[in-house]
Short mmCIF file of C-alpha atoms in Angstrom, two decimals:
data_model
loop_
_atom_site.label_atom_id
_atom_site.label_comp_id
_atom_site.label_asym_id
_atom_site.label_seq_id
_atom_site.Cartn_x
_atom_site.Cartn_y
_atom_site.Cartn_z
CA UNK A 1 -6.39 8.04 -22.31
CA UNK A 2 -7.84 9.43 -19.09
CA UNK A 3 -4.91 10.44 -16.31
CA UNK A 4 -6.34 7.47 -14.47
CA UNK A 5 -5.46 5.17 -17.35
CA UNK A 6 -2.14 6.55 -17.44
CA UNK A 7 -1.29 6.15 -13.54
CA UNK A 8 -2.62 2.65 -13.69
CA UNK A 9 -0.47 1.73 -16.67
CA UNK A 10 2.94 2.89 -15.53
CA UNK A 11 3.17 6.12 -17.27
CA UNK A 12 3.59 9.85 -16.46
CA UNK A 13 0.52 11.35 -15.24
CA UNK A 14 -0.95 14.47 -13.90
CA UNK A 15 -1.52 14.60 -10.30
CA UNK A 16 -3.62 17.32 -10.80
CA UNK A 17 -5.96 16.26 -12.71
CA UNK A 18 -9.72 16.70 -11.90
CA UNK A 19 -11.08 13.37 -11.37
CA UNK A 20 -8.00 12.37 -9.66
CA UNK A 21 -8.51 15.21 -7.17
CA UNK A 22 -12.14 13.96 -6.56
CA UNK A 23 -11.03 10.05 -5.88
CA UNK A 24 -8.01 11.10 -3.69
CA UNK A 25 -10.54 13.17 -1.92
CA UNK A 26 -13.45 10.24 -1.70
CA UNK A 27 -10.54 7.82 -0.16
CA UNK A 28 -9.33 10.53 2.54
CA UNK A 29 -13.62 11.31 3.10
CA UNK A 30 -13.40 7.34 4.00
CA UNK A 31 -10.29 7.30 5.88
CA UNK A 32 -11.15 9.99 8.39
CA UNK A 33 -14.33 8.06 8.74
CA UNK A 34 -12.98 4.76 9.47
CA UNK A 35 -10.10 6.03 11.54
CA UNK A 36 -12.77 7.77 13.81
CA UNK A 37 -14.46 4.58 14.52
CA UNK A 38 -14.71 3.17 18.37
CA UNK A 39 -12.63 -0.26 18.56
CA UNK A 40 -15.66 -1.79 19.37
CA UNK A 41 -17.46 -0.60 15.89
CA UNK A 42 -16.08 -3.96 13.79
CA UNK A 43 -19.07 -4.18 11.40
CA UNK A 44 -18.48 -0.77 10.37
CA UNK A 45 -14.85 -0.98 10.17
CA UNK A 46 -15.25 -3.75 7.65
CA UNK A 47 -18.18 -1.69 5.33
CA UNK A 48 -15.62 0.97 4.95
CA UNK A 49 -12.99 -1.06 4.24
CA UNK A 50 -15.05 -2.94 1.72
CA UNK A 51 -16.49 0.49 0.45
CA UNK A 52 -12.57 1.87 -0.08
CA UNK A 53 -10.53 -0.71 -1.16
CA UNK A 54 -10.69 -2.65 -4.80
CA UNK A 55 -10.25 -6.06 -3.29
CA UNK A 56 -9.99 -7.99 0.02
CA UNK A 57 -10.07 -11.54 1.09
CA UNK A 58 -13.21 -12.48 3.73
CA UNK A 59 -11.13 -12.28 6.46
CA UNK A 60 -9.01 -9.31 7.02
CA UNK A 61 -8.05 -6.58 9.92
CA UNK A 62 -6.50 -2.89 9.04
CA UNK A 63 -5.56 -1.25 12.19
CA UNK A 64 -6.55 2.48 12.48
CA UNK A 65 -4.40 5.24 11.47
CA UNK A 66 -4.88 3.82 8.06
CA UNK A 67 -4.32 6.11 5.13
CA UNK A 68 -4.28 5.29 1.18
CA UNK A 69 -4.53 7.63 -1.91
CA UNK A 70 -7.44 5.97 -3.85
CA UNK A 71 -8.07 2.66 -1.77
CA UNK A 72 -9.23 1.01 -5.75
CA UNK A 73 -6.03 -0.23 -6.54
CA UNK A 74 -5.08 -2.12 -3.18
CA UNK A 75 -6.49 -6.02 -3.30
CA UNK A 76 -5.71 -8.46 0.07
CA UNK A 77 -5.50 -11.75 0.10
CA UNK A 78 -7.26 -14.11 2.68
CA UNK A 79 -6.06 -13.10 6.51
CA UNK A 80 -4.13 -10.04 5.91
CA UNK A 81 -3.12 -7.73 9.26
CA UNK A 82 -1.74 -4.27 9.42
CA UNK A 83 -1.01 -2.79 12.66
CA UNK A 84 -1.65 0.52 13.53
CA UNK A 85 -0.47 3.57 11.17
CA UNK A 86 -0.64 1.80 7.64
CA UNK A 87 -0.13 3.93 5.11
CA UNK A 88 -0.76 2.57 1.27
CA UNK A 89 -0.03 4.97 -1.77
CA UNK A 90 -2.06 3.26 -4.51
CA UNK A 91 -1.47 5.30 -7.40
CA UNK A 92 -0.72 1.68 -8.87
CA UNK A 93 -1.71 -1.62 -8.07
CA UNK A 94 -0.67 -2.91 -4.59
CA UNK A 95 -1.49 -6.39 -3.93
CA UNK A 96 -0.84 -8.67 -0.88
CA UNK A 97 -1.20 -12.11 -0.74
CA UNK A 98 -2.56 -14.25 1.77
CA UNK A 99 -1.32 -14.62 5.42
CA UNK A 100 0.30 -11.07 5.56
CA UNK A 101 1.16 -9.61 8.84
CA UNK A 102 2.43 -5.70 8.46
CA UNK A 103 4.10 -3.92 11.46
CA UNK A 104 3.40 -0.52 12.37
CA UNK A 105 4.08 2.57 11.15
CA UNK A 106 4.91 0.79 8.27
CA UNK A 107 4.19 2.47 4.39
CA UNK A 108 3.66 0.77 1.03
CA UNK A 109 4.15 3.82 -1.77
CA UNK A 110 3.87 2.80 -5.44
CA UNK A 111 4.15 6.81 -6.45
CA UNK A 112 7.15 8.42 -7.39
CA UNK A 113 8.29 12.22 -8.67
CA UNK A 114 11.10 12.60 -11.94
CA UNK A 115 14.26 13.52 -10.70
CA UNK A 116 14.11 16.75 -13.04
CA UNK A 117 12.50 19.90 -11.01
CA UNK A 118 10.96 21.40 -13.55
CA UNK A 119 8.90 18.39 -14.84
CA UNK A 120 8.22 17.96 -11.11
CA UNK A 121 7.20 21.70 -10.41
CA UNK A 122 4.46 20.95 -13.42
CA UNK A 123 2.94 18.11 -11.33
CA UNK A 124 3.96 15.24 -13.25
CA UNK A 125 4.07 11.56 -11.26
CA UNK A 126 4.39 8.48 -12.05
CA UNK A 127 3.67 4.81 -10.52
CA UNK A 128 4.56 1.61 -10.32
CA UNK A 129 2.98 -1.37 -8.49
CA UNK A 130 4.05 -2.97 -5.83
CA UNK A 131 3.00 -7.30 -5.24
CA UNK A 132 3.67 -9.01 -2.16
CA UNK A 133 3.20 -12.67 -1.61
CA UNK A 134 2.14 -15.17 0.92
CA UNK A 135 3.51 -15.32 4.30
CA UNK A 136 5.58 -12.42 4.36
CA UNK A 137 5.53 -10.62 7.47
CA UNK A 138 7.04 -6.64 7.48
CA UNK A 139 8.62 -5.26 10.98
CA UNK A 140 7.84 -2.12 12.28
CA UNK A 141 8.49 1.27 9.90
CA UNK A 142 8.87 -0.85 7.07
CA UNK A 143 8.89 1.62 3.31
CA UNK A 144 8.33 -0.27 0.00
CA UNK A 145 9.18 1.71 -2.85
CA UNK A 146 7.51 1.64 -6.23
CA UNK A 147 7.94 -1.48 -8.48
CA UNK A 148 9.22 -3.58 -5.59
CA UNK A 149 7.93 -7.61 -5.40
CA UNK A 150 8.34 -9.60 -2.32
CA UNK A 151 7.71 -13.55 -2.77
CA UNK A 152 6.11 -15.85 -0.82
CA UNK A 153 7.70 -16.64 3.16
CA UNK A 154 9.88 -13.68 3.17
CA UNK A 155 10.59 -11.48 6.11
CA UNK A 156 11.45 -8.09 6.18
CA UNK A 157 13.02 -6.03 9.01
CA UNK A 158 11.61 -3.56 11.27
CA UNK A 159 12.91 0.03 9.97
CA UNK A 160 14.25 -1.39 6.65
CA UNK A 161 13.45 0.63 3.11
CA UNK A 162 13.06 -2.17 0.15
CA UNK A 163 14.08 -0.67 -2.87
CA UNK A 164 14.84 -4.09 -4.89
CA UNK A 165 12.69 -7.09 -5.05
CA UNK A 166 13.04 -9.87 -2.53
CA UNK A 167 13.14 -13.61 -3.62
CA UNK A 168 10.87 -15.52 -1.88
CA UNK A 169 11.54 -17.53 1.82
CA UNK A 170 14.58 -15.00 2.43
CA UNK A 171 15.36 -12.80 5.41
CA UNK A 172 15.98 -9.04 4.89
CA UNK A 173 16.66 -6.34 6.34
CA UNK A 174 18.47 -2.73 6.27
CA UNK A 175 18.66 0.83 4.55
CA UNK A 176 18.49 0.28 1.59
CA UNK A 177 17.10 -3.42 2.21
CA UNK A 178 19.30 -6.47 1.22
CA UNK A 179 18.95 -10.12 1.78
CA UNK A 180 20.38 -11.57 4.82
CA UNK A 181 19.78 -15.26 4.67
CA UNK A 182 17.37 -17.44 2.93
CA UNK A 183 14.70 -19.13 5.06
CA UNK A 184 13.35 -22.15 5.22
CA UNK A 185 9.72 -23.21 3.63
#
């Protein structure tokens, strides 16, 4: 089992590893590209975008300032927005559903570090994916953590860190996130 297969799946992985090295590298290479790009340059915006990430719906706008690990493991549904300063940390799967709108400044980050130093110090990571539904709309400086699903309608806070899962059509908000109300469908 490569280190890819083992980041994908959930398990501990080395970050260090060769061929992860070269795809973190081809996805910053692509980055730095598109983030260059003149506002006016929308074809080419949407080649890169197409070249980097795994899976998008037809229509779709990522904001520059836009920064991902691998760009493979991200898929968006039909419609999905992200404002300036999106930052996705695909070491897992990080799927959005359709009708997304994401604030600025705000980061999705599926990789995580063991709380024991010296398994950290030898590189070690591990990742979990992160799903988001339909609908849901994140405020400004919005962090997911790893492992975290959002349902369908829900609407998370500018500034909040979601931690937990949120049930679908509720309101949420704070540090760490927690539901506020439910909302209506």
């Amino acid at each position: 089992m490569t280190e890819w297969d083992k980041m994908v799946a959930g398990l501990s992985y080395d970050a260090g590893d060769p061929q992860l090295t070269a795809l973190r590298l081809r996805a910053a290479r692509l980055c730095h590209q598109l983030n260059l790009l003149s506002p006016d340059q929308d074809s080419e915006r949407q080649a890169l975008l197409q070249e980097l990430l795994g899976h998008t719906g037809e229509h779709f706008t990522i904001n520059p300032g836009f920064q991902c690990d691998y760009g493979a493991n991200i898929t968006l549904g039909e419609r999905f927005y992200a404002n300036y300063n999106c930052v996705i940390l695909d070491c897992a799967p990080v799927t959005f559903g359709n009708d997304v709108l994401v604030g600025p400044n705000c980061g999705f980050y599926t990789a995580g570090h063991p709380l024991d130093a010296s398994i950290r110090r030898k590189g070690v990571e591990f990742a979990h994916p992160i799903t988001v539904g339909s609908d849901v709309w994140f405020g400004g400086g919005v962090s997911v953590l790893p492992g975290v699903t959002i349902g369908d309608g829900a609407v998370i806070g500018a500034g909040s860190v979601v931690t937990r899962d949120v049930p679908a059509y509720t309101l949420a908000a704070g540090n760490p996130c927690r539901i506020l109300r439910p909302l209506s469908n």
